[in-house]
Amino acid sequence: MRAPLGKLWLVPTRGAQPVPGLSRGAAPGLSFFVLALVIVVATGCASAPSPLAPQWRGSIGLPGRGVLAEGRQVQANAQGLRWLRDNDRHWAISRFSAAIERAAASVAEQRPGAALAVGDLSTRTGGGPLLPHFSHRSGLDADLLFYVSTLDGASVDSPGFIHFGADGLGHDVVHDRWLRFDVEREWLLVKALVEAREARVQWIFVSEVIKALLTDWALARGESTETIYRAQSVMAQPSQGGVHDDHIHVRTSCSADEAVAGCEPNGPERPWLANDPAPLDEPNEDLALALLAPLESQQLSLSDVILAPWLP
């Protein structure tokens, strides 16, 4: 018989002892509520690091509903970057933090100028909510402000989130001046991220206007077809959270090892980030024979088990 929706029946088993506070004929009452609460807490904690689930590490869960364990902070003094704010929101999984640092350093080496302003990533342990974001909870997201310049082309530090239009101009309200979107240095950043295997870029959330500016620049510069294809595939204007015409929101995807450790894959699979294991050097026929061969040296006899020294 099926229990009514929303109810849980306790089915006694042969030889089981009665649960204190519960009788077979009476309503469960408070003890039943406590039992249900224990079940919910136990299952809810199964996807977070604990003595019961020590295998979870790194990014755990989804970007909008997850936590971060054993992350790494983007260094404030790394080459070519700076924190926009001095807070505890610069944590991500280790490889992603390192990829951001390397991408910023690459831009600084190719086109010296103002440092990349790094906005919010995740907090040290993740979780949420992390206002005003819908995500940024599991170490997979990073807000990177645009590179900007004066109207004369001089590279300057970004004063904050400046909205840029199709003409590439934005108004800096704080300093009452107009700034230009530095499309050259911004493309170098996007290029470095989509080409870096450790970055595993799944999305770059940005406005359609900025995407068009970057794509046009890359085509005019004769960038490789593969790099432009990757950039066009991952750049997208989000449906919520603003059009992102003042920064790029980069999201990295779970690797196969990270998925085993608790990261929940979501979104499209990028063909250049295939999680297929590397091919084996050993021929399939030899491997099959090895698996079918008897493992006599590893078989234990009954006496081995009885006389095992580790048993009390």
mmCIF file of C-alpha atoms in Angstrom:
data_model
loop_
_atom_site.group_PDB
_atom_site.id
_atom_site.type_symbol
_atom_site.label_atom_id
_atom_site.label_comp_id
_atom_site.label_asym_id
_atom_site.label_seq_id
_atom_site.Cartn_x
_atom_site.Cartn_y
_atom_site.Cartn_z
ATOM 1 C CA MET A 1 0.000 0.000 0.000
ATOM 2 C CA ARG A 2 1.290 3.465 -0.862
ATOM 3 C CA ALA A 3 1.541 6.086 1.857
ATOM 4 C CA PRO A 4 -0.465 9.275 1.310
ATOM 5 C CA LEU A 5 1.483 12.089 -0.341
ATOM 6 C CA GLY A 6 3.384 14.152 2.201
ATOM 7 C CA LYS A 7 3.226 11.471 4.934
ATOM 8 C CA LEU A 8 5.759 8.934 6.124
ATOM 9 C CA TRP A 9 4.808 5.567 7.601
ATOM 10 C CA LEU A 10 7.016 3.674 10.021
ATOM 11 C CA VAL A 11 6.983 -0.013 9.167
ATOM 12 C CA PRO A 12 8.179 -2.186 12.079
ATOM 13 C CA THR A 13 10.425 -5.116 11.236
ATOM 14 C CA ARG A 14 10.542 -8.496 12.952
ATOM 15 C CA GLY A 15 12.520 -8.334 16.170
ATOM 16 C CA ALA A 16 12.847 -4.537 16.082
ATOM 17 C CA GLN A 17 12.647 -2.700 19.366
ATOM 18 C CA PRO A 18 10.047 0.049 19.757
ATOM 19 C CA VAL A 19 11.312 3.584 19.362
ATOM 20 C CA PRO A 20 11.026 5.503 22.642
ATOM 21 C CA GLY A 21 8.159 7.969 22.465
ATOM 22 C CA LEU A 22 6.461 6.204 19.567
ATOM 23 C CA SER A 23 3.660 3.667 19.790
ATOM 24 C CA ARG A 24 2.348 1.607 16.916
ATOM 25 C CA GLY A 25 -1.208 2.745 17.325
ATOM 26 C CA ALA A 26 -0.704 6.353 18.337
ATOM 27 C CA ALA A 27 0.033 9.377 16.205
ATOM 28 C CA PRO A 28 3.779 9.963 15.864
ATOM 29 C CA GLY A 29 3.653 13.455 17.370
ATOM 30 C CA LEU A 30 6.811 15.297 18.303
ATOM 31 C CA SER A 31 9.110 12.258 18.158
ATOM 32 C CA PHE A 32 8.050 11.642 14.568
ATOM 33 C CA PHE A 33 8.917 15.242 13.731
ATOM 34 C CA VAL A 34 12.351 14.847 15.302
ATOM 35 C CA LEU A 35 12.949 11.673 13.302
ATOM 36 C CA ALA A 36 11.951 13.385 10.058
ATOM 37 C CA LEU A 37 14.183 16.342 10.880
ATOM 38 C CA VAL A 38 17.150 14.047 11.409
ATOM 39 C CA ILE A 39 16.529 12.441 8.009
ATOM 40 C CA VAL A 40 16.352 15.818 6.269
ATOM 41 C CA VAL A 41 19.501 17.123 7.941
ATOM 42 C CA ALA A 42 21.402 13.932 7.202
ATOM 43 C CA THR A 43 20.513 13.948 3.523
ATOM 44 C CA GLY A 44 21.033 17.670 3.189
ATOM 45 C CA CYS A 45 24.531 17.469 4.621
ATOM 46 C CA ALA A 46 25.494 14.651 2.260
ATOM 47 C CA SER A 47 26.753 17.173 -0.303
ATOM 48 C CA ALA A 48 28.945 19.174 2.060
ATOM 49 C CA PRO A 49 32.285 18.272 3.675
ATOM 50 C CA SER A 50 31.805 16.456 6.957
ATOM 51 C CA PRO A 51 33.149 13.424 8.807
ATOM 52 C CA LEU A 52 30.341 11.479 7.089
ATOM 53 C CA ALA A 53 31.317 12.700 3.624
ATOM 54 C CA PRO A 54 35.043 13.535 3.693
ATOM 55 C CA GLN A 55 35.400 12.980 -0.068
ATOM 56 C CA TRP A 56 33.688 16.277 -0.927
ATOM 57 C CA ARG A 57 36.178 19.044 -1.676
ATOM 58 C CA GLY A 58 36.656 22.014 -3.956
ATOM 59 C CA SER A 59 33.491 23.270 -5.639
ATOM 60 C CA ILE A 60 30.511 21.422 -4.181
ATOM 61 C CA GLY A 61 27.018 21.667 -5.644
ATOM 62 C CA LEU A 62 25.823 24.245 -8.158
ATOM 63 C CA PRO A 63 26.992 27.860 -8.671
ATOM 64 C CA GLY A 64 23.704 29.167 -7.272
ATOM 65 C CA ARG A 65 23.311 26.509 -4.587
ATOM 66 C CA GLY A 66 26.633 25.203 -3.349
ATOM 67 C CA VAL A 67 29.682 25.698 -1.136
ATOM 68 C CA LEU A 68 33.448 25.943 -1.525
ATOM 69 C CA ALA A 69 36.014 23.858 0.322
ATOM 70 C CA GLU A 70 39.798 24.085 0.050
ATOM 71 C CA GLY A 71 39.638 27.010 -2.367
ATOM 72 C CA ARG A 72 42.347 29.517 -3.243
ATOM 73 C CA GLN A 73 42.288 33.281 -3.087
ATOM 74 C CA VAL A 74 43.240 35.394 -6.088
ATOM 75 C CA GLN A 75 46.314 37.273 -4.912
ATOM 76 C CA ALA A 76 45.829 41.014 -4.538
ATOM 77 C CA ASN A 77 49.414 41.719 -5.604
ATOM 78 C CA ALA A 78 49.535 39.333 -8.559
ATOM 79 C CA GLN A 79 51.026 40.688 -11.765
ATOM 80 C CA GLY A 80 48.602 42.786 -13.779
ATOM 81 C CA LEU A 81 45.620 42.730 -11.408
ATOM 82 C CA ARG A 82 44.185 44.355 -8.310
ATOM 83 C CA TRP A 83 41.157 43.903 -6.107
ATOM 84 C CA LEU A 84 38.328 46.320 -6.682
ATOM 85 C CA ARG A 85 37.329 46.004 -3.023
ATOM 86 C CA ASP A 86 39.249 44.803 0.023
ATOM 87 C CA ASN A 87 36.899 42.050 1.170
ATOM 88 C CA ASP A 88 36.619 38.259 1.494
ATOM 89 C CA ARG A 89 35.109 37.686 -1.959
ATOM 90 C CA HIS A 90 38.143 36.646 -3.970
ATOM 91 C CA TRP A 91 38.083 32.879 -3.505
ATOM 92 C CA ALA A 92 37.594 30.159 -6.123
ATOM 93 C CA ILE A 93 38.728 26.640 -6.862
ATOM 94 C CA SER A 94 42.515 26.641 -7.089
ATOM 95 C CA ARG A 95 42.970 26.175 -10.824
ATOM 96 C CA PHE A 96 40.456 28.935 -11.644
ATOM 97 C CA SER A 97 42.145 31.470 -9.343
ATOM 98 C CA ALA A 98 45.502 30.612 -10.915
ATOM 99 C CA ALA A 99 44.049 30.898 -14.430
ATOM 100 C CA ILE A 100 42.754 34.406 -13.723
ATOM 101 C CA GLU A 101 46.160 35.463 -12.414
ATOM 102 C CA ARG A 102 47.940 34.052 -15.472
ATOM 103 C CA ALA A 103 45.483 35.706 -17.863
ATOM 104 C CA ALA A 104 45.962 39.120 -16.210
ATOM 105 C CA ALA A 105 49.742 38.677 -16.308
ATOM 106 C CA SER A 106 49.558 37.779 -20.004
ATOM 107 C CA VAL A 107 47.685 41.000 -20.791
ATOM 108 C CA ALA A 108 50.150 43.059 -18.752
ATOM 109 C CA GLU A 109 53.120 41.545 -20.589
ATOM 110 C CA GLN A 110 51.643 42.061 -24.071
ATOM 111 C CA ARG A 111 50.088 45.482 -23.498
ATOM 112 C CA PRO A 112 51.408 47.161 -20.320
ATOM 113 C CA GLY A 113 48.939 49.488 -18.652
ATOM 114 C CA ALA A 114 46.430 49.673 -15.833
ATOM 115 C CA ALA A 115 45.784 46.513 -13.827
ATOM 116 C CA LEU A 116 42.730 44.310 -14.226
ATOM 117 C CA ALA A 117 40.146 45.152 -11.548
ATOM 118 C CA VAL A 118 38.877 41.931 -9.962
ATOM 119 C CA GLY A 119 35.384 42.080 -8.493
ATOM 120 C CA ASP A 120 33.528 39.344 -6.643
ATOM 121 C CA LEU A 121 34.353 35.655 -6.885
ATOM 122 C CA SER A 122 33.200 33.611 -3.858
ATOM 123 C CA THR A 123 33.822 33.803 -0.135
ATOM 124 C CA ARG A 124 36.280 31.412 1.460
ATOM 125 C CA THR A 125 33.656 28.777 2.228
ATOM 126 C CA GLY A 126 31.099 29.793 -0.385
ATOM 127 C CA GLY A 127 27.478 29.189 0.422
ATOM 128 C CA GLY A 128 24.970 31.913 0.147
ATOM 129 C CA PRO A 129 23.268 34.059 -0.542
ATOM 130 C CA LEU A 130 26.073 36.342 -1.698
ATOM 131 C CA LEU A 131 24.141 39.486 -2.535
ATOM 132 C CA PRO A 132 23.558 40.911 -5.057
ATOM 133 C CA HIS A 133 24.506 37.769 -6.997
ATOM 134 C CA PHE A 134 22.359 34.830 -8.004
ATOM 135 C CA SER A 135 25.441 32.606 -8.110
ATOM 136 C CA HIS A 136 29.066 33.016 -6.882
ATOM 137 C CA ARG A 137 28.507 30.396 -4.167
ATOM 138 C CA SER A 138 30.726 27.485 -5.133
ATOM 139 C CA GLY A 139 33.978 28.948 -6.444
ATOM 140 C CA LEU A 140 33.131 28.760 -10.155
ATOM 141 C CA ASP A 141 32.332 32.433 -10.878
ATOM 142 C CA ALA A 142 34.386 35.613 -11.227
ATOM 143 C CA ASP A 143 33.444 39.208 -12.018
ATOM 144 C CA LEU A 144 36.216 40.983 -13.930
ATOM 145 C CA LEU A 145 35.787 44.664 -14.731
ATOM 146 C CA PHE A 146 36.551 46.013 -18.176
ATOM 147 C CA TYR A 147 39.886 47.478 -19.150
ATOM 148 C CA VAL A 148 39.346 51.185 -19.845
ATOM 149 C CA SER A 149 41.259 54.120 -21.273
ATOM 150 C CA THR A 150 40.860 57.840 -21.645
ATOM 151 C CA LEU A 151 39.502 59.285 -24.866
ATOM 152 C CA ASP A 152 43.119 59.861 -25.894
ATOM 153 C CA GLY A 153 43.885 56.162 -25.476
ATOM 154 C CA ALA A 154 45.829 56.284 -22.207
ATOM 155 C CA SER A 155 45.212 53.202 -20.057
ATOM 156 C CA VAL A 156 43.715 54.050 -16.636
ATOM 157 C CA ASP A 157 42.440 52.063 -13.667
ATOM 158 C CA SER A 158 38.767 51.238 -13.837
ATOM 159 C CA PRO A 159 36.941 53.358 -11.257
ATOM 160 C CA GLY A 160 34.173 50.763 -10.960
ATOM 161 C CA PHE A 161 31.281 49.395 -12.949
ATOM 162 C CA ILE A 162 31.071 51.729 -15.960
ATOM 163 C CA HIS A 163 28.325 51.018 -18.506
ATOM 164 C CA PHE A 164 29.521 51.046 -22.106
ATOM 165 C CA GLY A 165 27.405 51.404 -25.228
ATOM 166 C CA ALA A 166 27.817 50.387 -28.855
ATOM 167 C CA ASP A 167 30.165 53.339 -29.440
ATOM 168 C CA GLY A 168 32.527 51.978 -26.784
ATOM 169 C CA LEU A 169 32.094 55.025 -24.541
ATOM 170 C CA GLY A 170 31.008 55.137 -20.906
ATOM 171 C CA HIS A 171 30.523 57.921 -18.393
ATOM 172 C CA ASP A 172 32.512 57.886 -15.177
ATOM 173 C CA VAL A 173 30.086 59.601 -12.813
ATOM 174 C CA VAL A 174 32.545 59.753 -9.909
ATOM 175 C CA HIS A 175 35.151 61.741 -11.837
ATOM 176 C CA ASP A 176 32.700 63.294 -14.309
ATOM 177 C CA ARG A 177 34.570 62.135 -17.391
ATOM 178 C CA TRP A 178 34.083 59.902 -20.410
ATOM 179 C CA LEU A 179 36.086 56.716 -20.759
ATOM 180 C CA ARG A 180 36.671 54.396 -23.666
ATOM 181 C CA PHE A 181 36.248 50.620 -23.587
ATOM 182 C CA ASP A 182 39.767 49.217 -24.132
ATOM 183 C CA VAL A 183 38.774 46.576 -26.654
ATOM 184 C CA GLU A 184 42.370 45.563 -27.433
ATOM 185 C CA ARG A 185 43.327 44.648 -23.869
ATOM 186 C CA GLU A 186 39.893 43.173 -23.148
ATOM 187 C CA TRP A 187 40.223 40.842 -26.114
ATOM 188 C CA LEU A 188 43.650 39.726 -24.894
ATOM 189 C CA LEU A 189 42.028 38.799 -21.571
ATOM 190 C CA VAL A 190 39.194 36.858 -23.200
ATOM 191 C CA LYS A 191 41.653 35.145 -25.538
ATOM 192 C CA ALA A 192 43.918 34.092 -22.679
ATOM 193 C CA LEU A 193 40.977 32.641 -20.746
ATOM 194 C CA VAL A 194 39.357 30.652 -23.568
ATOM 195 C CA GLU A 195 42.711 29.269 -24.720
ATOM 196 C CA ALA A 196 43.838 28.193 -21.239
ATOM 197 C CA ARG A 197 42.882 24.596 -20.571
ATOM 198 C CA GLU A 198 43.000 25.045 -16.795
ATOM 199 C CA ALA A 199 40.497 27.926 -17.006
ATOM 200 C CA ARG A 200 37.841 25.609 -18.504
ATOM 201 C CA VAL A 201 35.658 28.587 -19.445
ATOM 202 C CA GLN A 202 32.041 27.554 -19.846
ATOM 203 C CA TRP A 203 30.451 31.013 -19.957
ATOM 204 C CA ILE A 204 31.487 34.622 -20.248
ATOM 205 C CA PHE A 205 28.349 36.577 -19.442
ATOM 206 C CA VAL A 206 28.534 39.943 -21.189
ATOM 207 C CA SER A 207 26.264 42.224 -23.178
ATOM 208 C CA GLU A 208 25.626 41.589 -26.851
ATOM 209 C CA VAL A 209 27.126 45.013 -27.613
ATOM 210 C CA ILE A 210 30.453 44.195 -25.939
ATOM 211 C CA LYS A 211 30.465 40.740 -27.542
ATOM 212 C CA ALA A 212 30.110 42.363 -30.966
ATOM 213 C CA LEU A 213 32.942 44.826 -30.268
ATOM 214 C CA LEU A 214 35.276 42.031 -29.163
ATOM 215 C CA THR A 215 34.374 39.759 -32.081
ATOM 216 C CA ASP A 216 34.869 42.509 -34.650
ATOM 217 C CA TRP A 217 38.255 43.339 -33.149
ATOM 218 C CA ALA A 218 39.366 39.702 -33.191
ATOM 219 C CA LEU A 219 38.299 39.254 -36.815
ATOM 220 C CA ALA A 220 40.076 42.447 -37.853
ATOM 221 C CA ARG A 221 43.245 41.295 -36.107
ATOM 222 C CA GLY A 222 43.180 37.940 -37.869
ATOM 223 C CA GLU A 223 42.898 35.834 -34.733
ATOM 224 C CA SER A 224 42.615 32.075 -35.152
ATOM 225 C CA THR A 225 39.253 30.662 -36.159
ATOM 226 C CA GLU A 226 39.300 28.266 -33.209
ATOM 227 C CA THR A 227 39.858 31.036 -30.645
ATOM 228 C CA ILE A 228 37.116 33.220 -32.130
ATOM 229 C CA TYR A 229 34.771 30.217 -32.216
ATOM 230 C CA ARG A 230 35.406 29.514 -28.546
ATOM 231 C CA ALA A 231 34.925 33.157 -27.573
ATOM 232 C CA GLN A 232 31.690 33.477 -29.555
ATOM 233 C CA SER A 233 30.391 30.227 -28.066
ATOM 234 C CA VAL A 234 30.928 31.192 -24.426
ATOM 235 C CA MET A 235 30.030 34.904 -24.592
ATOM 236 C CA ALA A 236 26.332 35.471 -23.950
ATOM 237 C CA GLN A 237 24.099 38.171 -22.526
ATOM 238 C CA PRO A 238 22.342 36.743 -19.449
ATOM 239 C CA SER A 239 18.572 36.764 -19.095
ATOM 240 C CA GLN A 240 18.714 37.932 -15.478
ATOM 241 C CA GLY A 241 21.109 39.865 -13.304
ATOM 242 C CA GLY A 242 21.594 42.768 -15.732
ATOM 243 C CA VAL A 243 22.926 42.926 -19.283
ATOM 244 C CA HIS A 244 26.562 42.946 -18.105
ATOM 245 C CA ASP A 245 27.679 45.971 -20.087
ATOM 246 C CA ASP A 246 30.053 46.979 -17.256
ATOM 247 C CA HIS A 247 32.046 43.766 -16.631
ATOM 248 C CA ILE A 248 32.444 40.163 -17.704
ATOM 249 C CA HIS A 249 31.197 37.339 -15.513
ATOM 250 C CA VAL A 250 33.372 34.296 -16.154
ATOM 251 C CA ARG A 251 32.193 30.820 -15.158
ATOM 252 C CA THR A 252 34.383 27.765 -15.208
ATOM 253 C CA SER A 253 33.050 24.248 -15.732
ATOM 254 C CA CYS A 254 33.630 21.162 -13.599
ATOM 255 C CA SER A 255 36.341 18.766 -14.652
ATOM 256 C CA ALA A 256 35.794 15.017 -14.374
ATOM 257 C CA ASP A 257 37.847 14.829 -11.164
ATOM 258 C CA GLU A 258 35.990 17.795 -9.669
ATOM 259 C CA ALA A 259 32.649 16.207 -10.480
ATOM 260 C CA VAL A 260 33.675 13.107 -8.546
ATOM 261 C CA ALA A 261 34.618 15.348 -5.601
ATOM 262 C CA GLY A 262 31.214 17.094 -5.481
ATOM 263 C CA CYS A 263 31.040 19.671 -8.289
ATOM 264 C CA GLU A 264 27.717 19.395 -10.130
ATOM 265 C CA PRO A 265 28.114 19.911 -13.898
ATOM 266 C CA ASN A 266 25.545 22.236 -15.449
ATOM 267 C CA GLY A 267 25.135 24.019 -18.728
ATOM 268 C CA PRO A 268 26.385 22.987 -22.169
ATOM 269 C CA GLU A 269 29.446 20.815 -22.709
ATOM 270 C CA ARG A 270 32.110 22.632 -24.699
ATOM 271 C CA PRO A 271 33.731 20.320 -27.256
ATOM 272 C CA TRP A 272 37.237 21.610 -26.499
ATOM 273 C CA LEU A 273 36.749 20.752 -22.799
ATOM 274 C CA ALA A 274 35.939 17.071 -23.246
ATOM 275 C CA ASN A 275 36.072 15.089 -20.011
ATOM 276 C CA ASP A 276 36.836 11.805 -21.761
ATOM 277 C CA PRO A 277 39.761 9.941 -20.148
ATOM 278 C CA ALA A 278 43.015 9.769 -22.046
ATOM 279 C CA PRO A 279 43.388 6.678 -24.262
ATOM 280 C CA LEU A 280 45.290 3.738 -22.817
ATOM 281 C CA ASP A 281 48.636 2.729 -24.298
ATOM 282 C CA GLU A 282 47.843 -0.939 -23.748
ATOM 283 C CA PRO A 283 45.859 -2.645 -26.559
ATOM 284 C CA ASN A 284 42.275 -3.520 -25.723
ATOM 285 C CA GLU A 285 42.875 -7.234 -26.327
ATOM 286 C CA ASP A 286 45.743 -7.395 -23.831
ATOM 287 C CA LEU A 287 43.731 -5.431 -21.266
ATOM 288 C CA ALA A 288 40.752 -7.769 -21.643
ATOM 289 C CA LEU A 289 42.935 -10.846 -21.175
ATOM 290 C CA ALA A 290 44.550 -9.326 -18.084
ATOM 291 C CA LEU A 291 41.154 -8.621 -16.538
ATOM 292 C CA LEU A 292 39.954 -12.178 -17.197
ATOM 293 C CA ALA A 293 43.120 -13.852 -15.904
ATOM 294 C CA PRO A 294 42.840 -15.506 -12.450
ATOM 295 C CA LEU A 295 44.339 -13.480 -9.622
ATOM 296 C CA GLU A 296 45.726 -16.442 -7.679
ATOM 297 C CA SER A 297 48.358 -14.392 -5.905
ATOM 298 C CA GLN A 298 45.707 -12.054 -4.501
ATOM 299 C CA GLN A 299 43.199 -14.710 -3.398
ATOM 300 C CA LEU A 300 42.898 -15.299 0.342
ATOM 301 C CA SER A 301 42.182 -18.677 1.837
ATOM 302 C CA LEU A 302 39.884 -19.209 4.786
ATOM 303 C CA SER A 303 42.896 -19.716 7.064
ATOM 304 C CA ASP A 304 44.376 -16.412 5.877
ATOM 305 C CA VAL A 305 41.234 -14.623 6.958
ATOM 306 C CA ILE A 306 40.989 -16.412 10.307
ATOM 307 C CA LEU A 307 44.678 -15.850 11.126
ATOM 308 C CA ALA A 308 44.867 -12.338 9.774
ATOM 309 C CA PRO A 309 47.134 -10.384 12.163
ATOM 310 C CA TRP A 310 45.032 -7.201 12.000
ATOM 311 C CA LEU A 311 42.006 -8.910 13.505
ATOM 312 C CA PRO A 312 41.571 -8.616 17.282
#
